Amino acid sequence: MKKYAITAALMICFTVGLFGCGKDAMHKNRLAQDECPQHRQDEYSLAKPVIYLYPTQKTDVFVRLDYTGILSCTYPAYENGWRVTAEPDGTLTDSKTGREYYGLFWEGRGRADFDFRQGFVIPGRDTAVFLEDALAKLGLNETEAQEFIVYWLPQMQDNPYNLISFQQERYTDIARLNIEPKPDTVIRVFMAWQPVNAPMDDLPVQTLSTPERQGFTVVEWGGSKCNDS
């Protein structure tokens, strides 16, 4: 009986430590509740990074993702890189199939050191307004910001509060983009967040800024959720 009790206890501990980053169980990984909000290396999932390409003229572009994890989903299919013809309005044409896309999509699982020592604690009901303002400061245009918000808002708006921290090098160091020809401007927005039950008055507010869009511009957004249980 002791063996079964120990096994059951271990299973409970494992379950409590899960956090989801995506829409289903395939994207659930471990992060203990008492390790959030801090910063540490642990398993994670990246949900719905989308890459947009805006050259100044019609251009053949090669995009390679050097990702320190496992790609769980890509669209169009990632075959050692994406080769597309990009238009200034962001329309992408796959060089192999001739199909048109508005962006390059990927999701992945791996390890990261996400940092929650600075950020924002926002009431769930105010999440949409907060994200509209924050994403504009980070450099997303209205279409990109809308796609970001409609993906994440259903998971956030009914929570008492959301702890939000936009990751910079902690994200780009694990998911490097190599693009030919080299873009003039690269804007990568990645949100790590978790539901919380109360404000955190002692949390330093994160400063948000981004380069101005000039020349051939590449934009990417994605996120990762750390559950409260």
mmCIF file of C-alpha atoms in Angstrom:
data_model
loop_
_atom_site.group_PDB
_atom_site.id
_atom_site.type_symbol
_atom_site.label_atom_id
_atom_site.label_comp_id
_atom_site.label_asym_id
_atom_site.label_seq_id
_atom_site.Cartn_x
_atom_site.Cartn_y
_atom_site.Cartn_z
ATOM 1 C CA MET A 1 0.000 0.000 0.000
ATOM 2 C CA LYS A 2 2.883 2.377 0.789
ATOM 3 C CA LYS A 3 4.226 1.929 -2.741
ATOM 4 C CA TYR A 4 0.868 2.850 -4.255
ATOM 5 C CA ALA A 5 0.513 5.863 -1.940
ATOM 6 C CA ILE A 6 3.956 7.143 -2.933
ATOM 7 C CA THR A 7 3.179 6.650 -6.604
ATOM 8 C CA ALA A 8 -0.100 8.545 -6.244
ATOM 9 C CA ALA A 9 1.632 11.391 -4.420
ATOM 10 C CA LEU A 10 4.228 11.697 -7.149
ATOM 11 C CA MET A 11 1.525 11.791 -9.803
ATOM 12 C CA ILE A 12 -0.277 14.580 -7.912
ATOM 13 C CA CYS A 13 2.939 16.612 -7.626
ATOM 14 C CA PHE A 14 3.602 16.169 -11.340
ATOM 15 C CA THR A 15 0.069 17.283 -12.245
ATOM 16 C CA VAL A 16 0.228 20.382 -10.032
ATOM 17 C CA GLY A 17 3.460 21.366 -11.764
ATOM 18 C CA LEU A 18 2.036 21.437 -15.282
ATOM 19 C CA PHE A 19 1.671 24.679 -17.209
ATOM 20 C CA GLY A 20 0.034 25.024 -20.617
ATOM 21 C CA CYS A 21 1.269 27.126 -23.551
ATOM 22 C CA GLY A 22 -1.207 26.644 -26.343
ATOM 23 C CA LYS A 23 -4.705 25.388 -26.776
ATOM 24 C CA ASP A 24 -4.440 21.715 -25.836
ATOM 25 C CA ALA A 25 -2.617 19.147 -23.742
ATOM 26 C CA MET A 26 0.127 18.693 -26.313
ATOM 27 C CA HIS A 27 1.488 22.065 -25.235
ATOM 28 C CA LYS A 28 1.578 21.422 -21.435
ATOM 29 C CA ASN A 29 4.878 21.416 -19.585
ATOM 30 C CA ARG A 30 6.139 21.597 -16.006
ATOM 31 C CA LEU A 31 6.574 24.730 -13.904
ATOM 32 C CA ALA A 32 5.842 24.624 -10.180
ATOM 33 C CA GLN A 33 3.519 27.359 -8.908
ATOM 34 C CA ASP A 34 5.950 28.534 -6.212
ATOM 35 C CA GLU A 35 8.558 29.203 -8.923
ATOM 36 C CA CYS A 36 6.319 31.863 -10.526
ATOM 37 C CA PRO A 37 6.739 34.771 -10.662
ATOM 38 C CA GLN A 38 10.530 34.432 -10.610
ATOM 39 C CA HIS A 39 12.910 33.500 -13.365
ATOM 40 C CA ARG A 40 14.371 30.067 -13.934
ATOM 41 C CA GLN A 41 15.103 27.550 -16.617
ATOM 42 C CA ASP A 42 12.368 24.980 -17.085
ATOM 43 C CA GLU A 43 10.292 23.268 -19.739
ATOM 44 C CA TYR A 44 7.936 25.468 -21.716
ATOM 45 C CA SER A 45 5.904 25.702 -24.887
ATOM 46 C CA LEU A 46 5.814 28.595 -27.298
ATOM 47 C CA ALA A 47 2.327 29.249 -28.610
ATOM 48 C CA LYS A 48 1.607 30.571 -32.066
ATOM 49 C CA PRO A 49 4.655 32.591 -33.049
ATOM 50 C CA VAL A 50 3.799 34.186 -36.403
ATOM 51 C CA ILE A 51 6.435 35.800 -38.623
ATOM 52 C CA TYR A 52 5.491 38.607 -41.028
ATOM 53 C CA LEU A 53 7.774 39.837 -43.828
ATOM 54 C CA TYR A 54 7.482 43.344 -45.314
ATOM 55 C CA PRO A 55 10.153 44.042 -47.946
ATOM 56 C CA THR A 56 10.219 47.370 -49.744
ATOM 57 C CA GLN A 57 9.764 45.559 -53.065
ATOM 58 C CA LYS A 58 8.890 42.048 -54.218
ATOM 59 C CA THR A 59 11.697 39.871 -52.850
ATOM 60 C CA ASP A 60 12.651 36.205 -52.616
ATOM 61 C CA VAL A 61 13.304 35.530 -48.935
ATOM 62 C CA PHE A 62 14.791 32.585 -47.038
ATOM 63 C CA VAL A 63 13.910 32.261 -43.331
ATOM 64 C CA ARG A 64 15.697 29.822 -41.057
ATOM 65 C CA LEU A 65 14.726 29.302 -37.411
ATOM 66 C CA ASP A 66 17.530 28.165 -35.097
ATOM 67 C CA TYR A 67 15.400 26.899 -32.232
ATOM 68 C CA THR A 68 16.778 25.195 -29.117
ATOM 69 C CA GLY A 69 13.796 22.893 -28.761
ATOM 70 C CA ILE A 70 11.368 20.723 -30.712
ATOM 71 C CA LEU A 71 9.091 22.208 -33.351
ATOM 72 C CA SER A 72 5.637 20.808 -32.643
ATOM 73 C CA CYS A 73 3.785 22.486 -35.524
ATOM 74 C CA THR A 74 4.671 24.639 -38.537
ATOM 75 C CA TYR A 75 2.624 26.100 -41.384
ATOM 76 C CA PRO A 76 3.583 26.147 -44.140
ATOM 77 C CA ALA A 77 5.772 23.117 -43.524
ATOM 78 C CA TYR A 78 9.241 23.986 -42.280
ATOM 79 C CA GLU A 79 11.813 22.029 -44.269
ATOM 80 C CA ASN A 80 15.169 23.328 -43.020
ATOM 81 C CA GLY A 81 13.760 26.783 -43.610
ATOM 82 C CA TRP A 82 11.019 28.645 -45.437
ATOM 83 C CA ARG A 83 11.537 29.950 -48.991
ATOM 84 C CA VAL A 84 8.937 32.482 -50.019
ATOM 85 C CA THR A 85 8.422 35.440 -52.297
ATOM 86 C CA ALA A 86 7.361 38.386 -50.144
ATOM 87 C CA GLU A 87 5.393 41.429 -51.266
ATOM 88 C CA PRO A 88 5.535 44.863 -49.570
ATOM 89 C CA ASP A 89 1.986 44.326 -48.221
ATOM 90 C CA GLY A 90 3.139 41.169 -46.408
ATOM 91 C CA THR A 91 1.690 38.612 -48.822
ATOM 92 C CA LEU A 92 3.942 35.531 -48.991
ATOM 93 C CA THR A 93 4.035 32.994 -51.815
ATOM 94 C CA ASP A 94 5.571 29.599 -51.079
ATOM 95 C CA SER A 95 8.348 28.925 -53.577
ATOM 96 C CA LYS A 96 7.473 25.208 -53.818
ATOM 97 C CA THR A 97 3.693 25.155 -53.864
ATOM 98 C CA GLY A 98 2.742 28.624 -55.074
ATOM 99 C CA ARG A 99 0.283 28.953 -52.180
ATOM 100 C CA GLU A 100 -0.187 32.355 -50.590
ATOM 101 C CA TYR A 101 0.141 33.063 -46.862
ATOM 102 C CA TYR A 102 0.036 36.153 -44.677
ATOM 103 C CA GLY A 103 2.700 34.830 -42.292
ATOM 104 C CA LEU A 104 4.894 31.924 -41.239
ATOM 105 C CA PHE A 105 3.534 29.985 -38.260
ATOM 106 C CA TRP A 106 5.350 27.758 -35.794
ATOM 107 C CA GLU A 107 5.028 26.341 -32.292
ATOM 108 C CA GLY A 108 7.616 24.544 -30.212
ATOM 109 C CA ARG A 109 8.591 22.923 -26.929
ATOM 110 C CA GLY A 110 11.891 23.239 -25.101
ATOM 111 C CA ARG A 111 13.599 25.038 -22.214
ATOM 112 C CA ALA A 112 13.847 28.721 -21.361
ATOM 113 C CA ASP A 113 14.690 31.168 -18.589
ATOM 114 C CA PHE A 114 11.670 33.478 -18.650
ATOM 115 C CA ASP A 115 11.944 36.487 -16.351
ATOM 116 C CA PHE A 116 9.021 37.778 -14.276
ATOM 117 C CA ARG A 117 10.983 40.221 -12.114
ATOM 118 C CA GLN A 118 9.488 43.118 -14.101
ATOM 119 C CA GLY A 119 6.150 43.377 -15.821
ATOM 120 C CA PHE A 120 2.528 44.269 -15.267
ATOM 121 C CA VAL A 121 -0.355 42.903 -13.200
ATOM 122 C CA ILE A 122 -3.546 43.696 -15.089
ATOM 123 C CA PRO A 123 -7.174 42.940 -14.111
ATOM 124 C CA GLY A 124 -8.555 40.356 -16.505
ATOM 125 C CA ARG A 125 -11.344 42.668 -17.635
ATOM 126 C CA ASP A 126 -8.756 45.292 -18.636
ATOM 127 C CA THR A 127 -6.525 42.929 -20.611
ATOM 128 C CA ALA A 128 -7.705 43.980 -24.075
ATOM 129 C CA VAL A 129 -7.154 47.692 -23.414
ATOM 130 C CA PHE A 130 -3.756 47.006 -21.870
ATOM 131 C CA LEU A 131 -2.627 44.860 -24.802
ATOM 132 C CA GLU A 132 -3.798 47.431 -27.367
ATOM 133 C CA ASP A 133 -1.571 50.030 -25.725
ATOM 134 C CA ALA A 134 1.389 47.729 -24.984
ATOM 135 C CA LEU A 135 1.536 46.160 -28.438
ATOM 136 C CA ALA A 136 1.477 49.575 -30.107
ATOM 137 C CA LYS A 137 4.435 50.621 -27.928
ATOM 138 C CA LEU A 138 6.231 47.411 -28.892
ATOM 139 C CA GLY A 139 5.802 48.161 -32.590
ATOM 140 C CA LEU A 140 2.943 45.968 -33.818
ATOM 141 C CA ASN A 141 0.548 47.509 -36.309
ATOM 142 C CA GLU A 142 -3.208 47.248 -35.793
ATOM 143 C CA THR A 143 -3.630 44.065 -37.833
ATOM 144 C CA GLU A 144 -0.774 42.263 -36.064
ATOM 145 C CA ALA A 145 -1.979 43.449 -32.655
ATOM 146 C CA GLN A 146 -5.530 42.310 -33.396
ATOM 147 C CA GLU A 147 -4.324 38.820 -34.297
ATOM 148 C CA PHE A 148 -2.271 38.711 -31.089
ATOM 149 C CA ILE A 149 -5.213 39.850 -28.953
ATOM 150 C CA VAL A 150 -7.879 37.576 -30.431
ATOM 151 C CA TYR A 151 -5.602 34.578 -29.803
ATOM 152 C CA TRP A 152 -4.688 35.370 -26.176
ATOM 153 C CA LEU A 153 -7.680 37.361 -24.886
ATOM 154 C CA PRO A 154 -10.068 34.387 -24.423
ATOM 155 C CA GLN A 155 -7.515 32.823 -22.056
ATOM 156 C CA MET A 156 -6.947 36.032 -20.070
ATOM 157 C CA GLN A 157 -10.067 38.177 -19.828
ATOM 158 C CA ASP A 158 -11.895 36.119 -17.173
ATOM 159 C CA ASN A 159 -8.943 35.805 -14.782
ATOM 160 C CA PRO A 160 -8.908 38.000 -11.644
ATOM 161 C CA TYR A 161 -5.529 39.386 -12.746
ATOM 162 C CA ASN A 162 -2.820 38.541 -15.263
ATOM 163 C CA LEU A 163 0.887 38.840 -14.603
ATOM 164 C CA ILE A 164 2.471 39.830 -17.940
ATOM 165 C CA SER A 165 6.125 40.231 -18.824
ATOM 166 C CA PHE A 166 7.399 40.728 -22.363
ATOM 167 C CA GLN A 167 10.568 38.732 -22.906
ATOM 168 C CA GLN A 168 13.446 40.071 -24.949
ATOM 169 C CA GLU A 169 16.808 38.260 -25.149
ATOM 170 C CA ARG A 170 15.443 35.391 -23.029
ATOM 171 C CA TYR A 171 13.221 34.588 -26.005
ATOM 172 C CA THR A 172 15.385 35.581 -28.955
ATOM 173 C CA ASP A 173 18.378 33.638 -27.601
ATOM 174 C CA ILE A 174 16.429 30.351 -27.810
ATOM 175 C CA ALA A 175 14.657 31.086 -31.114
ATOM 176 C CA ARG A 176 17.086 32.837 -33.441
ATOM 177 C CA LEU A 177 15.927 34.004 -36.856
ATOM 178 C CA ASN A 178 18.337 33.992 -39.799
ATOM 179 C CA ILE A 179 16.851 35.789 -42.780
ATOM 180 C CA GLU A 180 18.256 36.344 -46.266
ATOM 181 C CA PRO A 181 18.351 39.047 -47.458
ATOM 182 C CA LYS A 182 19.037 40.628 -44.086
ATOM 183 C CA PRO A 183 16.146 42.823 -42.899
ATOM 184 C CA ASP A 184 16.642 46.457 -41.906
ATOM 185 C CA THR A 185 14.248 46.228 -38.936
ATOM 186 C CA VAL A 186 13.337 43.221 -36.782
ATOM 187 C CA ILE A 187 10.530 43.447 -34.203
ATOM 188 C CA ARG A 188 9.952 40.340 -32.074
ATOM 189 C CA VAL A 189 7.247 40.492 -29.386
ATOM 190 C CA PHE A 190 6.986 37.576 -26.975
ATOM 191 C CA MET A 191 4.657 37.627 -23.945
ATOM 192 C CA ALA A 192 5.163 35.349 -20.950
ATOM 193 C CA TRP A 193 2.199 35.471 -18.586
ATOM 194 C CA GLN A 194 0.221 33.713 -15.867
ATOM 195 C CA PRO A 195 -3.109 34.192 -14.064
ATOM 196 C CA VAL A 196 -2.799 35.564 -10.517
ATOM 197 C CA ASN A 197 -5.382 36.254 -7.836
ATOM 198 C CA ALA A 198 -4.224 39.623 -6.515
ATOM 199 C CA PRO A 199 -2.248 42.725 -7.475
ATOM 200 C CA MET A 200 1.527 42.783 -6.918
ATOM 201 C CA ASP A 201 2.307 46.312 -5.792
ATOM 202 C CA ASP A 202 6.036 45.668 -5.429
ATOM 203 C CA LEU A 203 6.531 44.477 -9.028
ATOM 204 C CA PRO A 204 8.682 46.941 -11.016
ATOM 205 C CA VAL A 205 6.921 48.148 -14.167
ATOM 206 C CA GLN A 206 8.561 47.008 -17.369
ATOM 207 C CA THR A 207 9.677 49.624 -19.897
ATOM 208 C CA LEU A 208 8.386 48.957 -23.419
ATOM 209 C CA SER A 209 10.105 50.189 -26.568
ATOM 210 C CA THR A 210 10.903 49.023 -30.077
ATOM 211 C CA PRO A 211 12.812 50.171 -33.173
ATOM 212 C CA GLU A 212 11.007 52.282 -35.731
ATOM 213 C CA ARG A 213 10.032 50.390 -38.871
ATOM 214 C CA GLN A 214 12.466 51.226 -41.636
ATOM 215 C CA GLY A 215 13.208 49.414 -44.882
ATOM 216 C CA PHE A 216 12.708 45.644 -45.070
ATOM 217 C CA THR A 217 10.853 44.906 -41.813
ATOM 218 C CA VAL A 218 10.312 41.556 -40.109
ATOM 219 C CA VAL A 219 7.742 41.241 -37.310
ATOM 220 C CA GLU A 220 7.028 38.265 -35.056
ATOM 221 C CA TRP A 221 4.745 37.725 -32.084
ATOM 222 C CA GLY A 222 4.100 34.778 -29.773
ATOM 223 C CA GLY A 223 3.647 33.883 -26.126
ATOM 224 C CA SER A 224 3.895 31.372 -23.309
ATOM 225 C CA LYS A 225 1.488 30.785 -20.418
ATOM 226 C CA CYS A 226 2.470 29.724 -16.915
ATOM 227 C CA ASN A 227 -0.646 28.418 -15.140
ATOM 228 C CA ASP A 228 -1.514 29.303 -11.574
ATOM 229 C CA SER A 229 -2.052 25.646 -10.776
#
